[in-house]
Coordinates of N, CA, C and O in Angstrom, one line a residue:
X1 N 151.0 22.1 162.7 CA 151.4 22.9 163.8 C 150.6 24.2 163.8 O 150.5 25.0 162.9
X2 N 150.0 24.2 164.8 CA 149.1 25.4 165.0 C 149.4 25.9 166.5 O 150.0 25.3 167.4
X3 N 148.8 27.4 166.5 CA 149.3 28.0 168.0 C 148.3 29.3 167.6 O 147.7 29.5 166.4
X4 N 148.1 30.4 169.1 CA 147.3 31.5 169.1 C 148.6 32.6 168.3 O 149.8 32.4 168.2
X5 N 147.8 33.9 167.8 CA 148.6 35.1 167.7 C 147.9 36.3 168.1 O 146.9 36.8 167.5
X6 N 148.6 36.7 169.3 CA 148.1 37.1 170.2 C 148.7 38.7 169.6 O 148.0 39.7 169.6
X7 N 150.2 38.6 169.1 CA 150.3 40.2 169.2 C 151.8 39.8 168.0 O 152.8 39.0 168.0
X8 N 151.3 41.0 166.9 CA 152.0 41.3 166.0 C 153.4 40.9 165.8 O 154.1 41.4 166.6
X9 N 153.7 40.4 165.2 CA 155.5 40.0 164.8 C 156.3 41.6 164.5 O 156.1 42.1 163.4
X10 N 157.0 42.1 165.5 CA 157.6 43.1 165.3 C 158.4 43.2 164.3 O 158.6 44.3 164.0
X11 N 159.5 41.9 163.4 CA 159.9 42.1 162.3 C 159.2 43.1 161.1 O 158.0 43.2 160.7
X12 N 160.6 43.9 160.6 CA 160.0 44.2 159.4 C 160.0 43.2 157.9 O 161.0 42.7 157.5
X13 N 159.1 43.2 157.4 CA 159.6 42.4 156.6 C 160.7 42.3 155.4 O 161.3 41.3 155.0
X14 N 160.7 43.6 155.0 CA 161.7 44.2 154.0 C 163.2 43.8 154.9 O 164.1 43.3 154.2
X15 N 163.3 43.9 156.1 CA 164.7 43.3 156.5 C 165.1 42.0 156.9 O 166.0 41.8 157.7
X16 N 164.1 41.1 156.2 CA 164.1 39.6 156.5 C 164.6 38.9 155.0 O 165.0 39.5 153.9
X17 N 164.6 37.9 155.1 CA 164.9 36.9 153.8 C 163.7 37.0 152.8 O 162.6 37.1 153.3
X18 N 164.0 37.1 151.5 CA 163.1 37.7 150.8 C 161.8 36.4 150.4 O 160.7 36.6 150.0
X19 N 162.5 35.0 150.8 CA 161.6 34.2 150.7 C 160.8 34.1 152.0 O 160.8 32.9 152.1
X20 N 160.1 34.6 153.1 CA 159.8 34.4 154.2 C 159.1 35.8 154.7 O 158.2 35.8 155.5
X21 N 159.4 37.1 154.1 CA 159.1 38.3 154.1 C 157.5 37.9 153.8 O 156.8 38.4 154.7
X22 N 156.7 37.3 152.7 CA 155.5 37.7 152.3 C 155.0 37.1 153.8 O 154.1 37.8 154.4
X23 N 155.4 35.8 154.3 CA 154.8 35.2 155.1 C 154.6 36.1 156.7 O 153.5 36.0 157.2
X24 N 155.4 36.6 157.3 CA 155.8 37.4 158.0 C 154.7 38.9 157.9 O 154.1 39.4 158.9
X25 N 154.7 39.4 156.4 CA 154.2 40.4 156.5 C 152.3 40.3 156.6 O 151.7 41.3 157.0
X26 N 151.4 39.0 156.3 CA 150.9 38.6 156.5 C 150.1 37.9 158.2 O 149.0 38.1 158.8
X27 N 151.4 37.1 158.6 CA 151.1 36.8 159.8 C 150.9 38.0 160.9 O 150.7 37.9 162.1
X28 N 151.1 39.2 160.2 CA 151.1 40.4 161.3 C 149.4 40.8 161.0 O 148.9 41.7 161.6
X29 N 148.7 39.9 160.0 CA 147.4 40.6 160.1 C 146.6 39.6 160.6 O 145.4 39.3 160.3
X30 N 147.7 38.8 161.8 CA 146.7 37.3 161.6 C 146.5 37.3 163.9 O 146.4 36.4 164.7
X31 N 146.5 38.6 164.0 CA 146.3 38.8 165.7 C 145.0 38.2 165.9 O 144.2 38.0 165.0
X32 N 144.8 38.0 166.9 CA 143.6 37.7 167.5 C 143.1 35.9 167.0 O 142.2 35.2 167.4
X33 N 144.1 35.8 166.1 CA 143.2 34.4 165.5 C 144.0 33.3 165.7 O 145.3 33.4 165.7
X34 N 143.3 32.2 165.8 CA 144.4 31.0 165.8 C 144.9 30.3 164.1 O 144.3 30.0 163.1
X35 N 146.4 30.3 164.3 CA 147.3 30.5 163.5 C 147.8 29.1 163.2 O 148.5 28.4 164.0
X36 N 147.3 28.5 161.9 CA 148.1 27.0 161.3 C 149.2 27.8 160.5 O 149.0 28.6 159.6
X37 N 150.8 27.1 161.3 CA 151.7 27.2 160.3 C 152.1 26.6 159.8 O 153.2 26.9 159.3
X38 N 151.6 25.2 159.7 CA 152.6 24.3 159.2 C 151.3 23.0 158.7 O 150.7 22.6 159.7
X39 N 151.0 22.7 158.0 CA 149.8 21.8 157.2 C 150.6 20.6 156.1 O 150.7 21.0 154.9
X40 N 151.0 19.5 156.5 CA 151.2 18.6 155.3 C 150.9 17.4 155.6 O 150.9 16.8 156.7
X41 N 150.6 16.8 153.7 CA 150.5 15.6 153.6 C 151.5 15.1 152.5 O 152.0 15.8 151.6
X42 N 151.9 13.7 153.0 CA 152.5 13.3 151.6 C 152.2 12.7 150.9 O 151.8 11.5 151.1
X43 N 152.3 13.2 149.5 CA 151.9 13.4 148.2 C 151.4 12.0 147.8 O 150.9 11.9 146.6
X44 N 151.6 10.4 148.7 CA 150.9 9.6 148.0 C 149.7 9.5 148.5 O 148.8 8.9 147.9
X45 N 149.6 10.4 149.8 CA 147.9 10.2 150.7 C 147.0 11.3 150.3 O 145.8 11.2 150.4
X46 N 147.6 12.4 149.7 CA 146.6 13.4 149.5 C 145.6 13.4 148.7 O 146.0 12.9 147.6
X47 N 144.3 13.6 148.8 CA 143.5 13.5 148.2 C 142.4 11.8 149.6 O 141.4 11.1 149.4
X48 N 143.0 11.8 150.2 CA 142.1 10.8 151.1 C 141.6 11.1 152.1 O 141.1 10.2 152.7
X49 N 141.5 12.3 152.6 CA 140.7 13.2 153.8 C 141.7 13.7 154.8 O 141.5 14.7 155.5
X50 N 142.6 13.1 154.8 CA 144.1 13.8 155.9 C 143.7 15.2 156.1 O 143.3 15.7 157.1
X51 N 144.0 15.9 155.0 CA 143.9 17.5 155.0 C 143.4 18.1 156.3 O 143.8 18.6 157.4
X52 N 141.9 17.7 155.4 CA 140.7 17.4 156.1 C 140.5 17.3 157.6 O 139.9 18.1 158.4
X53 N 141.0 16.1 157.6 CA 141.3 15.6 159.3 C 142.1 16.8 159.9 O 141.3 17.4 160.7
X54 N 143.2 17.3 159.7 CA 144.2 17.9 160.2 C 143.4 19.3 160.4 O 143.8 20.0 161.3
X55 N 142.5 19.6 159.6 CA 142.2 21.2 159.5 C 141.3 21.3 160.6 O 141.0 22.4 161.1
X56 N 140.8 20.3 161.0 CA 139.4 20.1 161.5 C 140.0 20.0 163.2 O 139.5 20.5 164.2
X57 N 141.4 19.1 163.2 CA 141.3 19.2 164.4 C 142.3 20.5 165.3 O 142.5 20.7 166.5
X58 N 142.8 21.2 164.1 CA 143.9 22.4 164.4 C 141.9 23.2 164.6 O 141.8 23.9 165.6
X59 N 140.9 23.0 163.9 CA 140.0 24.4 164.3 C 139.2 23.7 166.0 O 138.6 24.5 166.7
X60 N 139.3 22.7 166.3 CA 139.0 22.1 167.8 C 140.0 23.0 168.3 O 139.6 24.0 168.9
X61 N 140.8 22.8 168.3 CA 142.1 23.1 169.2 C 141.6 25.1 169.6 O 141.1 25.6 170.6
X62 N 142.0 25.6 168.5 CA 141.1 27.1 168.4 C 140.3 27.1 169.4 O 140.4 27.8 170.3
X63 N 139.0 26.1 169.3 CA 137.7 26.9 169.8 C 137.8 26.0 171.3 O 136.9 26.2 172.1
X64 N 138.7 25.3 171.4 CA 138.7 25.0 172.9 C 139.5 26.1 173.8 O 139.2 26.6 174.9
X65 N 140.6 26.2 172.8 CA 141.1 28.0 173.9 C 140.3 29.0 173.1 O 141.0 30.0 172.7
X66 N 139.0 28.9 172.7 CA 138.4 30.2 173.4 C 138.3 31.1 171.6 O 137.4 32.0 171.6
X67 N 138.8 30.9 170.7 CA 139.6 31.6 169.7 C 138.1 31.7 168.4 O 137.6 30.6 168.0
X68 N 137.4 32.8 167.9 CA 136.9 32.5 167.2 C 137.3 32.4 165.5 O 136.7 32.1 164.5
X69 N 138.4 32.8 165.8 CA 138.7 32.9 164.1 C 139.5 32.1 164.0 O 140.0 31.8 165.0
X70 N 140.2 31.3 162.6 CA 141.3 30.6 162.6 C 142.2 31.0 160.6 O 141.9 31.0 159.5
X71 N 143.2 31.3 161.3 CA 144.0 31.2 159.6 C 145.0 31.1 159.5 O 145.9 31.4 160.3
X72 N 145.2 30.5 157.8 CA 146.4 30.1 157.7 C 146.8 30.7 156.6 O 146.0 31.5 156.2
X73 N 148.1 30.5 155.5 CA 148.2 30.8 154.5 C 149.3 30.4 153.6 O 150.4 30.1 154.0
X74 N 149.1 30.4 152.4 CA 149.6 29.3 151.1 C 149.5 29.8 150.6 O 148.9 30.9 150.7
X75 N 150.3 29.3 149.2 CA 150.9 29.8 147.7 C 149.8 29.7 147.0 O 149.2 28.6 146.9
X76 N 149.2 31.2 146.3 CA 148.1 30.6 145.4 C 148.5 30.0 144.6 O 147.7 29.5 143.8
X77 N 149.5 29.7 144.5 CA 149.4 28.4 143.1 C 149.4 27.1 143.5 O 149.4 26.2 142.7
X78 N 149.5 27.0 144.7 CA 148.9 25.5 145.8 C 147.4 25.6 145.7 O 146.7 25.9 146.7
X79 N 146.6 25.3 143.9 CA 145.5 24.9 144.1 C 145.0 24.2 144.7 O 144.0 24.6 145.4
X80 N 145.2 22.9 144.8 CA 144.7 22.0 145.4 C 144.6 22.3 146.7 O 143.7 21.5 147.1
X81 N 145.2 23.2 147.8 CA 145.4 23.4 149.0 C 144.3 24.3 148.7 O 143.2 24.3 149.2
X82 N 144.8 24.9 147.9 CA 143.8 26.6 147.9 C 142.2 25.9 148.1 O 141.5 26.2 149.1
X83 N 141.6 24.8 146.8 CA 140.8 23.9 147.1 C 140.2 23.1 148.4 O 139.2 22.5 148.2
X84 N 140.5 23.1 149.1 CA 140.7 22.2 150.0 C 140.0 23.0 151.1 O 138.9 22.8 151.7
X85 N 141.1 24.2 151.2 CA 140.5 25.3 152.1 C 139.4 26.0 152.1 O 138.8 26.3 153.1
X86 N 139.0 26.3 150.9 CA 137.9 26.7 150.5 C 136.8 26.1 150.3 O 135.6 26.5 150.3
X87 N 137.3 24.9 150.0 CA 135.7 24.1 150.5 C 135.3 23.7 151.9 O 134.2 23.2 152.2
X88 N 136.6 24.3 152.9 CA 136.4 23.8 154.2 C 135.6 25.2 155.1 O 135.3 25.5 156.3
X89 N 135.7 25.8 153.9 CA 135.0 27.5 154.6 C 136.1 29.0 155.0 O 135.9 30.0 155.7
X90 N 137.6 28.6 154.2 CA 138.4 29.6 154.4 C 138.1 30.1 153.3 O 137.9 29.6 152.2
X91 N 138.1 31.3 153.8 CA 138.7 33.2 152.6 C 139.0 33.7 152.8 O 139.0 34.2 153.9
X92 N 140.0 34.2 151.4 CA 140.8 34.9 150.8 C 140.2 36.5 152.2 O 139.1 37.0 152.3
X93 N 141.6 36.9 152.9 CA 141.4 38.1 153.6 C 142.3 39.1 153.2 O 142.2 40.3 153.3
X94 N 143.4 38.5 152.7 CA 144.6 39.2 152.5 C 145.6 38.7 151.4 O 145.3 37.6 151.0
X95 N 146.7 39.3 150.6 CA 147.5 38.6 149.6 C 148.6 39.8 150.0 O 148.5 41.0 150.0
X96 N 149.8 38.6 150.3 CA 151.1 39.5 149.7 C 152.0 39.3 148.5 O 152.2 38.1 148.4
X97 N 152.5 39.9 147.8 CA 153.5 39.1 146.6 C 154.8 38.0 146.8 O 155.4 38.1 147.9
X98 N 155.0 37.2 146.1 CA 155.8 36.3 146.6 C 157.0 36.9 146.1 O 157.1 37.4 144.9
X99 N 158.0 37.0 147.1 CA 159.5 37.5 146.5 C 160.1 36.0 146.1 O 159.5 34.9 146.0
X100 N 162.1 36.6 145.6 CA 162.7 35.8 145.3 C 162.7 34.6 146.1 O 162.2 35.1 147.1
X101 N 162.8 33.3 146.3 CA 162.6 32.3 146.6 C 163.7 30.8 146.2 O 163.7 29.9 145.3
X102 N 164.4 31.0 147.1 CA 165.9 29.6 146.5 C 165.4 28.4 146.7 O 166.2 27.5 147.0
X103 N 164.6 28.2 146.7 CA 164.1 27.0 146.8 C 163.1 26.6 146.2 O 162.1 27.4 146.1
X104 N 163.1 24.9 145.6 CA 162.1 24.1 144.8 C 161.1 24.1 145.2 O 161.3 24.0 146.4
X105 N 160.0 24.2 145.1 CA 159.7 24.3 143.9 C 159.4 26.3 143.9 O 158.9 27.0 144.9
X106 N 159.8 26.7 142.7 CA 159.6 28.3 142.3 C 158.5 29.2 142.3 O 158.2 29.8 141.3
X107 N 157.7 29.3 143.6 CA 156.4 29.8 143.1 C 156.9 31.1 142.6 O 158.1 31.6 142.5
X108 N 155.3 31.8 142.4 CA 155.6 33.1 142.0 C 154.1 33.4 142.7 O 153.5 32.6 143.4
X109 N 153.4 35.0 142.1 CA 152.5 35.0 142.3 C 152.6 35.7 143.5 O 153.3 36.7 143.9
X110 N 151.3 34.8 144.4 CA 151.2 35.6 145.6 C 151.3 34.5 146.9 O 151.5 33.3 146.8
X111 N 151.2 35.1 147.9 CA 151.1 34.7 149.7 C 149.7 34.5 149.7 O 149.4 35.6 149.1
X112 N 148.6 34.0 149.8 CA 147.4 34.4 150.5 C 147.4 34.0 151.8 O 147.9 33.1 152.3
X113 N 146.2 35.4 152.4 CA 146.1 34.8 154.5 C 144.1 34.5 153.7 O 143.4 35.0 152.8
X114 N 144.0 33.1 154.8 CA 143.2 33.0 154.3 C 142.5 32.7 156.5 O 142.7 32.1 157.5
X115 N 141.6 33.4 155.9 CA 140.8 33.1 157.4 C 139.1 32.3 157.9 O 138.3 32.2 157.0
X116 N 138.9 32.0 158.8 CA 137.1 31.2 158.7 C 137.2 31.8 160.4 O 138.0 32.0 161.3
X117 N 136.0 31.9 160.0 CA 134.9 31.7 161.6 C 134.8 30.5 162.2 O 134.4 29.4 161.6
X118 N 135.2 30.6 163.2 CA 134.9 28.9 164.0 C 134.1 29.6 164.9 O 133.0 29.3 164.3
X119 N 133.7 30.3 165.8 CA 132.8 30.2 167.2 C 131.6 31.7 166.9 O 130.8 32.0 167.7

């Protein structure tokens, strides 16, 4: 699932759910660019180019409306994502800390916004 972000998420983050706050405070540095929020595979296909496919056609979608930048962002401890991205030409622009978090699996660590040039 991808879409433009045209103009700042007025939430603050500190008064949101503490698991969703890093993501939020993040996505407010993600104006101007086209925004993947949502990227999966399941876990018996990964590693067979899907990712890949999906990243490729969320950055079409971008440069057909016009969008030169594209970013998304993941748990640094989603190496293999982190991998993935990074061989596909995203970087590290931004990191927020990961708060408390009720749900499986427990990361910790950080948020990264990770961004590429498309146009």
């Amino acid at each position: 699932m991808s879409y433009p972000i045209d103009t700042a998420p007025e939430d603050n983050p500190d008064d949101l759910p503490a698991a969703i706050a890093p993501f939020v405070a993040l996505e407010q540095l993600s104006v101007g660019t086209w925004y993947i929020n949502a990227l999966a595979v399941f876990p018996r296909y990964r590693g067979s180019g899907i990712g890949t496919i999906l990243l490729r056609a969320a950055e079409k979608q971008a440069q057909a409306a016009d969008y030169a930048q594209i970013s998304i962002q993941v748990y640094a401890q989603n190496s293999s994502a982190v991998r993935l991205y990074s061989r596909l030409g995203y970087d590290k622009d931004a990191h927020s800390p990961v708060r408390d978090h009720p749900c499986q699996p427990y990361y910790t660590g950080d948020v990264l916004m990770l961004k590429k040039q498309i146009a």
